[in-house]
Tab-separated table of C-alpha atoms and ligand atoms in Angstrom:
chain	number	residue	atom	x	y	z
T	1	ALA	CA	147.762	68.652	88.928
T	2	THR	CA	151.340	69.372	90.048
T	3	SER	CA	152.612	70.602	86.688
T	4	SER	CA	152.520	74.234	87.782
T	5	SER	CA	154.838	73.587	90.711
T	6	HIS	CA	157.203	71.463	88.650
T	7	LYS	CA	157.580	74.227	86.103
T	8	MET	CA	159.289	76.407	88.671
T	9	ALA	CA	161.325	73.598	90.150
T	10	ASP	CA	163.158	73.362	86.835
T	11	LEU	CA	164.993	76.539	87.710
T	12	ARG	CA	167.076	74.915	90.451
T	13	CYS	CA	166.423	77.599	92.999
T	14	SER	CA	166.959	76.148	96.455
T	15	GLY	CA	163.552	77.456	97.507
T	16	CYS	CA	162.070	75.424	94.678
T	17	ALA	CA	164.304	72.387	94.885
T	18	ALA	CA	164.064	71.908	98.635
T	19	GLY	CA	161.538	69.173	98.904
T	20	GLY	CA	158.826	68.782	101.457
T	21	LEU	CA	159.720	69.830	104.936
T	22	SER	CA	163.493	70.185	104.736
T	23	PHE	CA	163.072	73.741	105.983
T	24	ASN	CA	160.428	75.507	108.013
T	25	SER	CA	158.961	78.935	108.722
T	26	ARG	CA	162.018	79.855	110.744
T	27	THR	CA	164.627	78.835	108.208
T	28	PHE	CA	163.000	79.459	104.839
T	29	THR	CA	163.957	83.111	104.410
T	30	LYS	CA	167.565	82.442	105.396
T	31	MET	CA	167.740	79.582	102.942
T	32	LEU	CA	166.402	81.765	100.124
T	33	GLN	CA	168.754	84.581	101.020
T	34	SER	CA	171.739	82.278	100.744
T	35	CYS	CA	170.583	80.797	97.434
T	36	GLN	CA	172.794	81.802	94.501
T	37	HIS	CA	170.331	80.751	91.809
T	38	ARG	CA	167.089	82.312	92.891
T	39	CYS	CA	164.271	81.863	90.407
T	40	ASP	CA	162.202	84.881	89.353
T	41	HIS	CA	159.370	83.824	91.596
T	42	HIS	CA	161.504	83.719	94.733
T	43	ARG	CA	163.608	86.715	93.797
T	44	VAL	CA	160.517	88.915	93.466
T	45	LEU	CA	159.105	87.581	96.719
T	46	LEU	CA	162.321	88.065	98.615
T	47	GLU	CA	162.899	91.570	97.295
T	48	ALA	CA	159.372	92.659	98.146
T	49	GLU	CA	159.600	91.157	101.619
T	50	GLN	CA	162.978	92.718	102.237
T	51	ARG	CA	161.737	96.163	101.319
T	52	TYR	CA	158.685	95.665	103.507
T	53	ARG	CA	160.921	94.652	106.421
T	54	GLU	CA	163.073	97.721	106.025
T	55	GLU	CA	160.038	99.987	106.024
T	56	LEU	CA	158.647	98.224	109.064
T	57	CYS	CA	161.965	98.482	110.877
T	58	GLN	CA	162.155	102.165	110.274
T	59	SER	CA	158.652	102.859	111.455
T	60	ALA	CA	159.190	100.670	114.513
T	61	LEU	CA	162.383	102.475	115.375
T	62	TRP	CA	160.747	105.812	114.825
T	63	SER	CA	157.894	105.079	117.137
T	64	SER	CA	160.069	103.526	119.816
T	65	SER	CA	162.610	106.293	119.663
T	66	THR	CA	162.209	108.830	122.412
T	67	HIS	CA	165.500	110.552	121.768
T	68	ARG	CA	165.255	112.587	118.641
T	69	THR	CA	168.937	113.448	118.849
T	70	HIS	CA	169.632	110.298	116.848
T	71	ASP	CA	167.370	111.220	113.986
T	72	LYS	CA	170.122	110.943	111.453
T	73	ILE	CA	171.074	107.480	112.570
T	74	MET	CA	167.475	106.381	112.508
T	75	LEU	CA	167.139	107.458	108.919
T	76	ALA	CA	170.128	105.423	107.825
T	77	PRO	CA	169.427	101.917	106.542
T	78	VAL	CA	168.552	99.815	109.528
T	79	ARG	CA	171.119	97.228	110.444
T	80	LYS	CA	169.879	93.949	111.777
T	81	ASP	CA	172.028	94.050	114.868
T	82	ARG	CA	170.291	97.181	116.005
T	83	LEU	CA	167.139	95.211	116.394
T	84	HIS	CA	168.410	92.104	117.927
T	85	THR	CA	171.724	90.777	119.108
T	86	GLU	CA	171.036	87.084	118.778
T	87	LYS	CA	172.852	85.413	115.919
L	1	MET	CA	154.842	62.723	107.484
L	2	PHE	CA	154.358	65.569	109.952
L	3	ARG	CA	155.282	63.504	112.963
L	4	GLY	CA	157.320	65.429	115.530
L	5	ARG	CA	156.626	68.776	113.846
L	6	ARG	CA	154.750	71.671	115.369
L	7	ALA	CA	152.500	74.024	113.459
L	8	TRP	CA	150.420	77.076	114.129
L	9	PHE	CA	147.219	77.692	112.180
L	10	SER	CA	145.609	81.077	111.718
L	11	GLN	CA	141.944	81.327	112.593
L	12	SER	CA	141.406	82.040	108.919
L	13	VAL	CA	142.214	78.413	108.075
L	14	SER	CA	139.272	76.082	107.665
L	15	PRO	CA	139.238	72.827	109.664
L	16	GLY	CA	140.274	70.784	106.612
L	17	PRO	CA	143.993	71.612	106.409
L	18	ARG	CA	144.342	71.560	110.168
L	19	GLY	CA	142.829	68.087	110.214
L	20	LEU	CA	145.276	66.920	107.551
L	21	TRP	CA	148.178	68.158	109.640
L	22	VAL	CA	146.975	66.369	112.737
L	23	ALA	CA	146.127	63.236	110.777
L	24	GLY	CA	149.684	63.276	109.430
L	25	GLY	CA	151.021	63.173	112.971
L	26	GLY	CA	151.727	66.900	113.358
L	27	ALA	CA	151.212	68.788	116.588
L	28	LEU	CA	149.489	72.145	117.088
L	29	THR	CA	151.003	74.939	119.131
L	30	ASP	CA	151.127	78.713	119.454
L	31	TRP	CA	152.919	80.661	116.778
L	32	LEU	CA	156.051	81.469	118.746
L	33	ASP	CA	156.659	77.808	119.399
L	34	ALA	CA	155.670	76.586	115.942
L	35	GLU	CA	158.072	75.466	113.243
L	36	TYR	CA	155.432	75.934	110.554
L	37	LEU	CA	153.028	78.842	110.255
L	38	PHE	CA	149.932	78.323	108.153
L	39	SER	CA	147.309	80.872	107.203
L	40	SER	CA	144.863	81.323	104.384
L	41	ASP	CA	144.416	85.053	104.724
L	42	ALA	CA	147.218	87.565	105.186
L	43	THR	CA	144.707	90.243	106.148
L	44	HIS	CA	143.473	88.282	109.149
L	45	PRO	CA	144.600	90.069	112.352
L	46	ASP	CA	146.477	87.040	113.702
L	47	THR	CA	148.449	86.678	110.484
L	48	ARG	CA	149.030	90.384	110.136
L	49	SER	CA	150.493	90.547	113.612
L	50	ILE	CA	153.023	87.890	112.613
L	51	HIS	CA	153.948	89.901	109.554
L	52	GLU	CA	154.536	92.863	111.857
L	53	SER	CA	156.496	90.957	114.462
L	54	LEU	CA	160.177	91.215	115.271
L	55	ARG	CA	160.587	87.602	114.361
L	56	TYR	CA	159.264	88.241	110.876
L	57	LEU	CA	161.571	91.237	110.569
L	58	GLU	CA	164.441	88.921	111.348
L	59	GLY	CA	163.339	86.599	108.569
L	60	ARG	CA	162.394	83.814	110.919
L	61	ALA	CA	158.633	83.662	110.478
L	62	THR	CA	157.636	82.804	106.925
L	63	VAL	CA	153.916	82.175	106.693
L	64	PHE	CA	152.765	79.470	104.286
L	65	HIS	CA	149.355	79.101	102.735
L	66	SER	CA	147.378	76.317	104.339
L	67	CYS	CA	146.317	74.936	100.974
L	68	TYR	CA	149.789	73.374	100.853
L	69	LEU	CA	148.267	70.636	102.980
L	70	SER	CA	145.347	70.121	100.631
L	71	ALA	CA	147.783	70.057	97.719
L	72	CYS	CA	149.804	67.354	99.489
L	73	GLU	CA	146.712	65.306	100.022
L	74	ARG	CA	145.624	65.703	96.432
L	75	ALA	CA	149.066	64.708	95.207
L	76	GLY	CA	148.866	61.647	97.391
L	77	ALA	CA	151.904	62.929	99.181
L	78	MET	CA	150.811	62.590	102.755
L	79	GLU	CA	153.361	59.828	103.308
L	80	LYS	CA	156.312	61.340	101.514
L	81	PRO	CA	156.112	65.083	100.830
L	82	SER	CA	156.641	65.886	97.143
L	83	VAL	CA	154.765	69.159	96.952
L	84	VAL	CA	157.192	72.076	97.206
L	85	LEU	CA	156.298	74.029	100.315
L	86	GLY	CA	158.445	76.928	99.131
L	87	HIS	CA	155.857	77.751	96.486
L	88	PHE	CA	153.177	78.356	99.069
L	89	ILE	CA	154.561	81.461	100.729
L	90	LEU	CA	151.870	83.809	101.959
L	91	PRO	CA	153.473	87.275	101.963
L	92	PRO	CA	152.090	90.304	103.806
L	93	ALA	CA	148.833	91.457	102.251
L	94	CYS	CA	150.192	94.832	101.200
L	95	LEU	CA	152.802	93.139	98.971
L	96	GLN	CA	150.566	90.679	97.198
L	97	GLU	CA	149.290	92.981	94.499
L	98	GLU	CA	152.794	94.068	93.542
L	99	ILE	CA	154.110	90.506	93.514
L	100	ARG	CA	151.150	89.338	91.468
L	101	ARG	CA	151.885	92.027	88.898
L	102	LYS	CA	155.436	90.758	88.537
L	103	ILE	CA	155.062	87.003	88.635
L	104	GLY	CA	151.418	86.326	87.963
L	105	CYS	CA	149.039	84.842	90.440
L	106	PHE	CA	150.267	82.822	93.381
L	107	ILE	CA	150.306	79.056	93.320
L	108	TRP	CA	147.846	78.988	96.161
L	109	GLU	CA	145.459	81.044	94.093
L	110	GLN	CA	145.691	78.468	91.313
L	111	VAL	CA	145.190	75.693	93.827
L	112	ASN	CA	142.131	77.426	95.214
L	113	VAL	CA	140.698	77.557	91.738
L	114	LEU	CA	141.305	73.843	91.346
L	115	GLU	CA	139.688	73.169	94.669
L	116	GLU	CA	136.480	74.795	93.603
L	117	LYS	CA	136.021	72.197	90.911
L	118	PRO	CA	134.427	69.105	92.376
L	119	ASN	CA	136.349	66.698	90.195
L	120	GLY	CA	137.318	63.211	91.197
L	121	ASN	CA	140.925	62.962	90.147
G	1	LIG	ZN1	162.570	79.306	93.444
């Protein structure tokens, strides 16, 4: 019954190789992002999520922006530290 | 195996997986406090709001499909986790179709299919 999950584990992606609960909802994305050998499955997921995040960031910044004088900055790719200063 | 860990469950999750978590020693909490986020439906409002949260934007709120817990139970892995949680990511609903086109159906969709068969394995 677990053959489908083992198939992907063969690819040595850290998202696939990390067993059980060695990461959690807070750390999983960071772990995948730092993985050098992402499998297709996780690469596609991560890329889609990243694009989604960027779109969400932009729309959030747009709606929270009351000063249109910074329009050009808002249209530039959103840097993480604009959102949040915590490490 | 879940002892000392805190999870949040979406209202979309049936009592089964939640019961497995608690039976495994896991605690339940609200989503901001949880280490593990489980849902079975990315379109449910409580899950969607996580996918639209700042914490998700920061990459610190991956939602997993709750059938991970059923898969653990089926694999007899409630003592020592051998099922790869990383395969049970539940991405935002608007991305699922695109991802499915690229990598085929999600593991949790395959698991759901298996679950519908009442086989004694
Ligand atoms: Zn992988």
